[in-house]
CSV table of C-alpha atoms in Angstrom, one decimal:
chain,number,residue,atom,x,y,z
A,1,UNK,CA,-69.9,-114.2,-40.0
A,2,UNK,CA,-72.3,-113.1,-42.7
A,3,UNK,CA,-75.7,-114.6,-42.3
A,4,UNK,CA,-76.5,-114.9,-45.9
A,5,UNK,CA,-74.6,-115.3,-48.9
A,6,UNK,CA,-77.6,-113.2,-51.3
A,7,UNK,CA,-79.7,-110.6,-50.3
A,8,UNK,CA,-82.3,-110.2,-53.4
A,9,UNK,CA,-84.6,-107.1,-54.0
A,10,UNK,CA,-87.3,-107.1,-56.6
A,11,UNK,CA,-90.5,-107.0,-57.9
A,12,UNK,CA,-92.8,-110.3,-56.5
A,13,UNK,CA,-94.8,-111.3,-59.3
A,14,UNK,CA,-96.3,-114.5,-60.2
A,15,UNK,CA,-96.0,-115.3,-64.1
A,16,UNK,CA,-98.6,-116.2,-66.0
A,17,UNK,CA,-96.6,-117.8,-69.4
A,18,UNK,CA,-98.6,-119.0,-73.1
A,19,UNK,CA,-96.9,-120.1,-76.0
A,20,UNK,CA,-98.7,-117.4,-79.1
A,21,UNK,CA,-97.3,-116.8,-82.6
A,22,UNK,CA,-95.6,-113.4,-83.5
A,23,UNK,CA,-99.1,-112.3,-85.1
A,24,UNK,CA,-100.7,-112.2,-81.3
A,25,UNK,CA,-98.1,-109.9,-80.4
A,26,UNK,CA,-99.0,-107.6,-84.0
A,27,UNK,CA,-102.5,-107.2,-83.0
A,28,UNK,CA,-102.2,-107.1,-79.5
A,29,UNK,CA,-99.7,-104.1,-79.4
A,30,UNK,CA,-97.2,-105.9,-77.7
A,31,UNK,CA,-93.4,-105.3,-77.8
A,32,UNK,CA,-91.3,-108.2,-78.4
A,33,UNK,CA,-89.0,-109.3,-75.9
A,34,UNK,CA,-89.2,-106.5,-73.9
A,35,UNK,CA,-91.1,-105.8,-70.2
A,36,UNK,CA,-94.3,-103.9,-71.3
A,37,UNK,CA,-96.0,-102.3,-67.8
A,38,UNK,CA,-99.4,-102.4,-68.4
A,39,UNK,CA,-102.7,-101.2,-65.9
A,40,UNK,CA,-105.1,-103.8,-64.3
A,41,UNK,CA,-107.6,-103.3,-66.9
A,42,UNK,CA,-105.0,-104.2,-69.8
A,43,UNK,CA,-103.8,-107.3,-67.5
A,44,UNK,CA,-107.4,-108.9,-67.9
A,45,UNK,CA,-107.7,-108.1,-71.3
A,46,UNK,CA,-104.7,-109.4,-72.6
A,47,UNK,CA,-105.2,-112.9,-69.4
A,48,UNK,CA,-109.1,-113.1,-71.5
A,49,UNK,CA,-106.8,-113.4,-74.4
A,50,UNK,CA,-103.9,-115.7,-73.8
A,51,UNK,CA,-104.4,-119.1,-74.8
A,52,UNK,CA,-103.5,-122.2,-71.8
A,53,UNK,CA,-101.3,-121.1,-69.3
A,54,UNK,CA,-99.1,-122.1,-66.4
A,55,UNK,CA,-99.0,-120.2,-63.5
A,56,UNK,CA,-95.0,-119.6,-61.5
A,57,UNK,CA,-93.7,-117.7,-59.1
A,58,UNK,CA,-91.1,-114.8,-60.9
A,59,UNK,CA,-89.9,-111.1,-60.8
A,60,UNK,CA,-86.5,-111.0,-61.8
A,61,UNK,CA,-84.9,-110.9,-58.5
A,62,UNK,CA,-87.1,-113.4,-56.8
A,63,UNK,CA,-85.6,-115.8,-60.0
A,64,UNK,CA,-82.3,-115.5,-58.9
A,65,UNK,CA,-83.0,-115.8,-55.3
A,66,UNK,CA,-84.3,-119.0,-56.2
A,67,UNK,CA,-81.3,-120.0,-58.2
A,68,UNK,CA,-79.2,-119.1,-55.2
A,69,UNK,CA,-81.0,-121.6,-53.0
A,70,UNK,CA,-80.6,-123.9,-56.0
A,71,UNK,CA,-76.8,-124.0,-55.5
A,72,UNK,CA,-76.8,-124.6,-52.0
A,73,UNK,CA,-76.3,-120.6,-51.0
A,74,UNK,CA,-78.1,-118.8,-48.9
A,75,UNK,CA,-80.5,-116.3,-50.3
A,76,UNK,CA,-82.8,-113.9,-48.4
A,77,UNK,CA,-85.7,-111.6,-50.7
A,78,UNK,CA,-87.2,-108.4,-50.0
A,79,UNK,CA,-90.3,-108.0,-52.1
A,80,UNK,CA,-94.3,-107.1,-51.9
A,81,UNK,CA,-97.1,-109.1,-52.0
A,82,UNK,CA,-100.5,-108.5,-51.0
A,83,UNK,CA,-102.9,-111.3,-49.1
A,84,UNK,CA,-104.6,-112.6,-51.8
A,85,UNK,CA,-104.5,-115.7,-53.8
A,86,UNK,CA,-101.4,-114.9,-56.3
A,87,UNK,CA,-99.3,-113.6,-53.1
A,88,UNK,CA,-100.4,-117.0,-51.4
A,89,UNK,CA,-98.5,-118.5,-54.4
A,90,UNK,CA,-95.4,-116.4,-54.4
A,91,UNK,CA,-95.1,-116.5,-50.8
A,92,UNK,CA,-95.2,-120.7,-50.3
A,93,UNK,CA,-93.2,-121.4,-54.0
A,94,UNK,CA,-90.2,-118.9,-53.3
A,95,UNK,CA,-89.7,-120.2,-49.4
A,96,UNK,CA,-89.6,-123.8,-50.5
A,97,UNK,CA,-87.0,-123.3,-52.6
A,98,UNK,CA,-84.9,-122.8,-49.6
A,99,UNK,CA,-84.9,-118.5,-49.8
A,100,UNK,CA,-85.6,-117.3,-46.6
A,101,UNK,CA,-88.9,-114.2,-47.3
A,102,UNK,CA,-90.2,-112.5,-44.2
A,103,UNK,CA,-91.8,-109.3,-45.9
A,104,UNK,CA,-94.5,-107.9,-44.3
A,105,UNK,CA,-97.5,-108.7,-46.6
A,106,UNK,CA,-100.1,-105.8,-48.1
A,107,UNK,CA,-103.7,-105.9,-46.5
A,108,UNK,CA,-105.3,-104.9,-49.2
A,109,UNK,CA,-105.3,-103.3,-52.7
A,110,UNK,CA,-104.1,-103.2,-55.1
A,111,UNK,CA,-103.7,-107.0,-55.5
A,112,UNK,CA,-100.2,-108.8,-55.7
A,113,UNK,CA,-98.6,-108.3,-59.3
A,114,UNK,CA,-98.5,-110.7,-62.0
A,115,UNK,CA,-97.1,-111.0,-65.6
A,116,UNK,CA,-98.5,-112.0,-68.9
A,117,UNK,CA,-95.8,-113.4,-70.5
A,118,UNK,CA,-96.2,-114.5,-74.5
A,119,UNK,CA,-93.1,-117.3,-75.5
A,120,UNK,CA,-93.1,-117.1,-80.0
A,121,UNK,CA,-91.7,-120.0,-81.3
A,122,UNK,CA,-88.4,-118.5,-81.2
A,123,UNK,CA,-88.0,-119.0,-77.5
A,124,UNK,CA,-88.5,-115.4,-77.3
A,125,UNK,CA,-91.0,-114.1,-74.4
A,126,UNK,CA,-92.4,-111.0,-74.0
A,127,UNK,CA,-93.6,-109.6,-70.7
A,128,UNK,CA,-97.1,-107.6,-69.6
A,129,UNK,CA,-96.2,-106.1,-66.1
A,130,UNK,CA,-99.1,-105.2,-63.6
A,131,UNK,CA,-97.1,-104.3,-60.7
A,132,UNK,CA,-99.7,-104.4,-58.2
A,133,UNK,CA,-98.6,-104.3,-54.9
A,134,UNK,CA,-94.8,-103.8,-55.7
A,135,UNK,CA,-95.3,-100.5,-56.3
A,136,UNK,CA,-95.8,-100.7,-52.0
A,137,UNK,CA,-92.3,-101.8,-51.1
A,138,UNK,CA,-90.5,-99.1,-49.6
A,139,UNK,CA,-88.0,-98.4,-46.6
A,140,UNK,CA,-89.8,-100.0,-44.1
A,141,UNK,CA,-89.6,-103.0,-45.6
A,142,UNK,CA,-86.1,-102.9,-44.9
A,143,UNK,CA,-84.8,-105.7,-43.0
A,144,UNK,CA,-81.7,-104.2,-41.3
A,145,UNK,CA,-80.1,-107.3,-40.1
A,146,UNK,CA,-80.1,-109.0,-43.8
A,147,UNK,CA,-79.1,-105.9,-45.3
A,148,UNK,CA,-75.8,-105.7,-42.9
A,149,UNK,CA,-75.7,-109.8,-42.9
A,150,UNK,CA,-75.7,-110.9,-46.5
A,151,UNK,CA,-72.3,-110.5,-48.3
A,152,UNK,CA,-73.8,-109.0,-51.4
A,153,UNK,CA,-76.6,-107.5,-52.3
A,154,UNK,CA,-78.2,-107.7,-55.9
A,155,UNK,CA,-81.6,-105.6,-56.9
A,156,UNK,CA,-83.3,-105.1,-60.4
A,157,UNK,CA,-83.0,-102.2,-62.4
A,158,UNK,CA,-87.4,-102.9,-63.0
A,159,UNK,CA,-87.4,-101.2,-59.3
A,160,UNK,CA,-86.4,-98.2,-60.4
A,161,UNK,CA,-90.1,-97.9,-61.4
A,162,UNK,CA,-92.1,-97.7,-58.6
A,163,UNK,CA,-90.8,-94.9,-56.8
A,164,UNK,CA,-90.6,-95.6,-52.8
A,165,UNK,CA,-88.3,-99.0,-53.8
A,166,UNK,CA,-85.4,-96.2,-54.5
A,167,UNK,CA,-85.7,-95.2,-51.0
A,168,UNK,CA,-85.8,-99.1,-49.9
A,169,UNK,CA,-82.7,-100.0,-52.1
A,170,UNK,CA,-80.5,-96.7,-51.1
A,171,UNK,CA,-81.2,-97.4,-47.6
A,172,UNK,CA,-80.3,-101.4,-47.9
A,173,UNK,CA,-77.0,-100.4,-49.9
A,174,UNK,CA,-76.4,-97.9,-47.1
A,175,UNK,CA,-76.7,-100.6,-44.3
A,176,UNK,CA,-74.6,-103.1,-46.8
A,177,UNK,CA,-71.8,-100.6,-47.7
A,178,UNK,CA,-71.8,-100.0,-43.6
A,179,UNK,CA,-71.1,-103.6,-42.9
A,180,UNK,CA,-68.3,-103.7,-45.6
A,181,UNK,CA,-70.6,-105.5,-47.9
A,182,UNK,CA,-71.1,-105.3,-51.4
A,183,UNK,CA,-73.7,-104.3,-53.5
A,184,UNK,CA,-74.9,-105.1,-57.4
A,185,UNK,CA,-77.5,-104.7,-59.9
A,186,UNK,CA,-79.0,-105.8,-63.2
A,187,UNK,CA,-80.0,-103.6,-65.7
A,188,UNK,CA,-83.0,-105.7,-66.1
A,189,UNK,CA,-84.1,-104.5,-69.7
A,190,UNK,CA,-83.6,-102.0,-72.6
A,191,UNK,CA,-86.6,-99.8,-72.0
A,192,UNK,CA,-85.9,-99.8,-68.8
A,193,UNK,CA,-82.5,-98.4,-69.1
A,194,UNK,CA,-83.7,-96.0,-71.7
A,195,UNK,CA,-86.3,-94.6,-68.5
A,196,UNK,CA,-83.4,-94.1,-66.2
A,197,UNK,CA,-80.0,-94.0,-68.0
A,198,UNK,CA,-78.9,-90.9,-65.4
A,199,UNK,CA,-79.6,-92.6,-62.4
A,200,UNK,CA,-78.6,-96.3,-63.2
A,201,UNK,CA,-74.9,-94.1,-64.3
A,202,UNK,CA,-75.0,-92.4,-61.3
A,203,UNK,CA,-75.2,-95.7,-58.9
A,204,UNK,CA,-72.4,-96.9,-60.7
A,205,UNK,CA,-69.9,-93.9,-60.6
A,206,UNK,CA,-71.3,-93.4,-56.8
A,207,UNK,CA,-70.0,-96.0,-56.1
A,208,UNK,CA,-73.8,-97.7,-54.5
A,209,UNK,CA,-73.2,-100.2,-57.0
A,210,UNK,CA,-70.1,-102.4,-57.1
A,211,UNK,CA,-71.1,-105.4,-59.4
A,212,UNK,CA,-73.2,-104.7,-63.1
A,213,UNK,CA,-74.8,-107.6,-64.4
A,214,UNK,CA,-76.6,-106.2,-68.5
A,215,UNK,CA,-76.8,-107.9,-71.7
A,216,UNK,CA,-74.9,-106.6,-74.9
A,217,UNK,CA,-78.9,-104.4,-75.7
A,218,UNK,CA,-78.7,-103.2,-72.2
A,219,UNK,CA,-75.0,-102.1,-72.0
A,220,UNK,CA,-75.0,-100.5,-75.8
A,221,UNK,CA,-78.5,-98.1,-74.4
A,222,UNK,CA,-76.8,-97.5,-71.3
A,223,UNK,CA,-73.8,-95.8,-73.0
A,224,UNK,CA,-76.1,-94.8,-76.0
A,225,UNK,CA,-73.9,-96.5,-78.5
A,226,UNK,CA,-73.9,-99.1,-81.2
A,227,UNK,CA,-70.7,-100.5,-80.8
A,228,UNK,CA,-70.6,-103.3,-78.3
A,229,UNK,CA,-66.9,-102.8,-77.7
A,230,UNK,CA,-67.1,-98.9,-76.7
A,231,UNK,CA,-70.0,-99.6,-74.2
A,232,UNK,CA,-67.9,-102.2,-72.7
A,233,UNK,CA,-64.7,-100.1,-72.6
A,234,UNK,CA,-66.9,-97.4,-70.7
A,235,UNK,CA,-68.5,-99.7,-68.0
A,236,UNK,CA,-64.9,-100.9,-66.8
A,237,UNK,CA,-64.5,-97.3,-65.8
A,238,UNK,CA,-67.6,-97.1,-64.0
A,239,UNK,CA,-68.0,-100.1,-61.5
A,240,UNK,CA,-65.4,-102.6,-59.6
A,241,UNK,CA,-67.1,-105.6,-61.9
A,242,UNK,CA,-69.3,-106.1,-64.7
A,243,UNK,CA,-70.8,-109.4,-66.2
A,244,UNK,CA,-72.2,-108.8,-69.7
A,245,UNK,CA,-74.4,-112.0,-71.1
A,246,UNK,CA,-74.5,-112.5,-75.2
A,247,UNK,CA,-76.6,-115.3,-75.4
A,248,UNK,CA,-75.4,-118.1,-77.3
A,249,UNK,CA,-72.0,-116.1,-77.9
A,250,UNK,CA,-71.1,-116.8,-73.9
A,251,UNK,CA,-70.4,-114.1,-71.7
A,252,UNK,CA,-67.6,-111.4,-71.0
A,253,UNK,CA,-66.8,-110.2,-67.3
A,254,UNK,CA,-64.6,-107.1,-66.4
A,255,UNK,CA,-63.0,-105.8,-63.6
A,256,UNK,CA,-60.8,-103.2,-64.3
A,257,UNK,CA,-57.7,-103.9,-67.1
A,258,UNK,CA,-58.8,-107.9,-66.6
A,259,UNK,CA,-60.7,-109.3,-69.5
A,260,UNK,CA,-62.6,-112.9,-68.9
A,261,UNK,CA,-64.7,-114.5,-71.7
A,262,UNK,CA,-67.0,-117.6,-71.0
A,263,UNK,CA,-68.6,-119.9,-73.2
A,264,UNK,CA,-72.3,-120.7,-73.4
A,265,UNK,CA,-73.2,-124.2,-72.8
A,266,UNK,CA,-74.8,-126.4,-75.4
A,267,UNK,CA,-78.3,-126.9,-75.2
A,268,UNK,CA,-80.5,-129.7,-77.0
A,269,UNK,CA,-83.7,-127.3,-77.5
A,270,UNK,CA,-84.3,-123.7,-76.5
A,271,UNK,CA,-87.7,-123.3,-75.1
A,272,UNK,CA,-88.1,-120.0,-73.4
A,273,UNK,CA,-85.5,-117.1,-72.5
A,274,UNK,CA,-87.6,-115.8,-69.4
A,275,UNK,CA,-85.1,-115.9,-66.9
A,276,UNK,CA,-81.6,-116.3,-68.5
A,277,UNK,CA,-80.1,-113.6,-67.2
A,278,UNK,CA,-81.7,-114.2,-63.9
A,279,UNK,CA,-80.1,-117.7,-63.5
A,280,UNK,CA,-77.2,-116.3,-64.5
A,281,UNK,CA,-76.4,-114.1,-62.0
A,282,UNK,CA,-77.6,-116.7,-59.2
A,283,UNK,CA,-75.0,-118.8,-60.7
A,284,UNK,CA,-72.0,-116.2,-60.7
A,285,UNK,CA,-73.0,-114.7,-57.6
A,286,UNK,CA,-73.3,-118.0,-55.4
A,287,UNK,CA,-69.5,-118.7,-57.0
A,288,UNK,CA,-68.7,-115.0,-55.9
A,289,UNK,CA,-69.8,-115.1,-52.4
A,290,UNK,CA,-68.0,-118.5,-52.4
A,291,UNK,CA,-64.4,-117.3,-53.3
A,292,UNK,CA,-64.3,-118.2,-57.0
A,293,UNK,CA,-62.8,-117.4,-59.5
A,294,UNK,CA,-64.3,-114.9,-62.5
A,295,UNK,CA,-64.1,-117.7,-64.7
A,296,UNK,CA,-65.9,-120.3,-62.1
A,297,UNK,CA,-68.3,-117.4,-61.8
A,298,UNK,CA,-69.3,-117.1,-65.5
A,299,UNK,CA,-68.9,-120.4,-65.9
A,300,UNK,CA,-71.6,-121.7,-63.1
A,301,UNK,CA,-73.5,-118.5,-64.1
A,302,UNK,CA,-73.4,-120.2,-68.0
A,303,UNK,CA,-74.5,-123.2,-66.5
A,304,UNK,CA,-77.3,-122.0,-64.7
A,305,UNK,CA,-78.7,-120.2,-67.6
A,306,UNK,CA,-78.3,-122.7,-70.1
A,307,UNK,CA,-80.3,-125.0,-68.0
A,308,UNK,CA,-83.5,-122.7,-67.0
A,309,UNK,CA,-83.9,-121.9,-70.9
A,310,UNK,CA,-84.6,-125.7,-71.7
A,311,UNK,CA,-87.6,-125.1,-69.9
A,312,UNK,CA,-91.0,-123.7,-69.4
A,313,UNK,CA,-91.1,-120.7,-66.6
A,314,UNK,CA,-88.2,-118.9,-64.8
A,315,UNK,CA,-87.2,-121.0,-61.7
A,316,UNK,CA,-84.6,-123.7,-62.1
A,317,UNK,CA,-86.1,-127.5,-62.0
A,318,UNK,CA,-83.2,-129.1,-61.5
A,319,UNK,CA,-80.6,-129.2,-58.3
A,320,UNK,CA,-78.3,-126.5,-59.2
A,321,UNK,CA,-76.0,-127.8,-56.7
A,322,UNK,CA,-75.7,-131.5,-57.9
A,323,UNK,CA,-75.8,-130.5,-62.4
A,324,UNK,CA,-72.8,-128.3,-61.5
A,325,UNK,CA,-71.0,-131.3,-59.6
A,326,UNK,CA,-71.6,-132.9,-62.7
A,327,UNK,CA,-69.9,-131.1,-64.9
A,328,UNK,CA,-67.2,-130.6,-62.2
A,329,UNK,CA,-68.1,-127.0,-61.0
């Protein structure tokens, strides 16, 4: 028997989310819609400069831990915090939504890591990374039993930055792989797929990945191409599946010569993006380790997105569980 349905890796950061106009983002350097990783002295600048704020638990992974939970699965984390205030936060916000953390925390600096994240009036955000203490997590941080016990095992492709997580997620994937398990990833982000296009190509084709989740930017700068259809007609070849999100076109999942398109839900107002992609692989992998089908997958994965971007911050509000009974999922 597995002991947990999701085993999530990732970078524990707290968000720290303002609502600015695109002419903050003009004069304060910053990169729209992409993960800019900043030092400790940029983080205060640019927190002196951000207008109100709410404070919320993130990091890509720890997002769709939480959306996991949300459904009614059962999630597990693996990320670093230090003892300090922020990693207080993380800590108590991620376990009450059901995920079960047990990460050894850092005593010490540098202090946990936390994200200045700018929402334009587009619903666009734009992140400022200080990774703080992530850049700690490494292999012994490894929970053996989880890694062997969860049935799949999803990290973020942000990881690949600080170096010893490599170690930590090739030895997970190793334990996983050894208990007949499966293993996935997103590509998390553009940039961050420009940084490590070799490597990311090389999980895949290794076969340490099994299950791609990427938007259509993330997909085309993986293969290097501008055509949407040739970057998907390579990454059938490369993993067993892959889930590619298109915003409010829907979604498209492969595995192998099977093609499966889902639509995006309707939404009254879009509010902000930060953690769409997040929710929506909480939402297809809680249907995955369930037995569903690829469509039930997209679609809950659909559902789970559409929701968290009516909303301020990444983790859902609602019951996951009970708004996908309502719409009969």
């Amino acid at each position: 028997m597995s002991q947990y349905d999701v085993l999530c890796i990732g970078n524990a950061i707290v968000d720290i989310i303002a609502q600015c106009d695109e002419a903050f983002l003009t004069e304060n350097g910053i990169i729209k819609g992409a993960m800019n990783l900043i030092d400790m002295d940029r983080a205060g600048l640019l927190y002196g400069r951000m207008g109100p704020a709410i404070e919320a638990s993130g990091g890509s992974a720890g997002n769709t831990a939480a959306g996991v939970a949300s459904f009614g699965g059962r999630a597990a984390f693996f990320g670093k915090v230090s003892k300090d205030a922020l990693g207080d936060i993380y800590y108590h916000d991620i376990r009450a939504q059901g995920v079960a953390f047990d990460t050894k925390p850092l005593d010490g600096e540098p202090p946990t890591a936390r994200s200045m994240i700018f929402v334009t009036p587009d619903g666009e955000r734009s992140m400022n990374t200080y990774l703080g203490a992530c850049v700690e997590l490494g292999p012994e941080d490894v929970e053996a039993d989880k890694a062997a016990g969860a049935k799949v095992t999803y990290f973020e492709g942000y990881l690949w930055d600080p170096p010893r997580a490599k170690e930590a997620i090739r030895l997970t994937a190793s334990h996983a792989h050894a208990a007949g398990r499966e293993v996935s990833m997103t590509l998390s982000d553009p940039f961050c797929v420009d940084r490590y296009r070799g490597e990311f190509l090389d999980l895949m084709r290794s076969g340490t990945v099994d299950i791609v989740f990427a938007n259509s930017h993330e997909i085309k700068s993986l293969y290097q191409t501008a055509s949407f259809e040739a970057a998907l007609a390579a990454i059938r070849k490369d993993c067993k599946i892959a889930a590619v999100t298109r915003s409010e076109e829907g979604s498209i999942i492969v595995r192998g010569d099977e093609t499966v398109l889902i639509d995006a839900i309707g939404i009254e107002q879009l509010v902000d993006t930060t953690g769409a992609g997040d929710l929506y692989a909480a939402g297809f992998l809680h249907g995955y380790t369930n037995g569903r089908s690829l469509k039930e997958c997209g679609d809950l994965g659909s559902l789970a997105a559409g929701l968290v971007i009516q909303q301020v911050g990444p983790r859902p509000r609602q019951n996951l569980r009970e708004e996908a009974q309502k719409v009969g999922l």
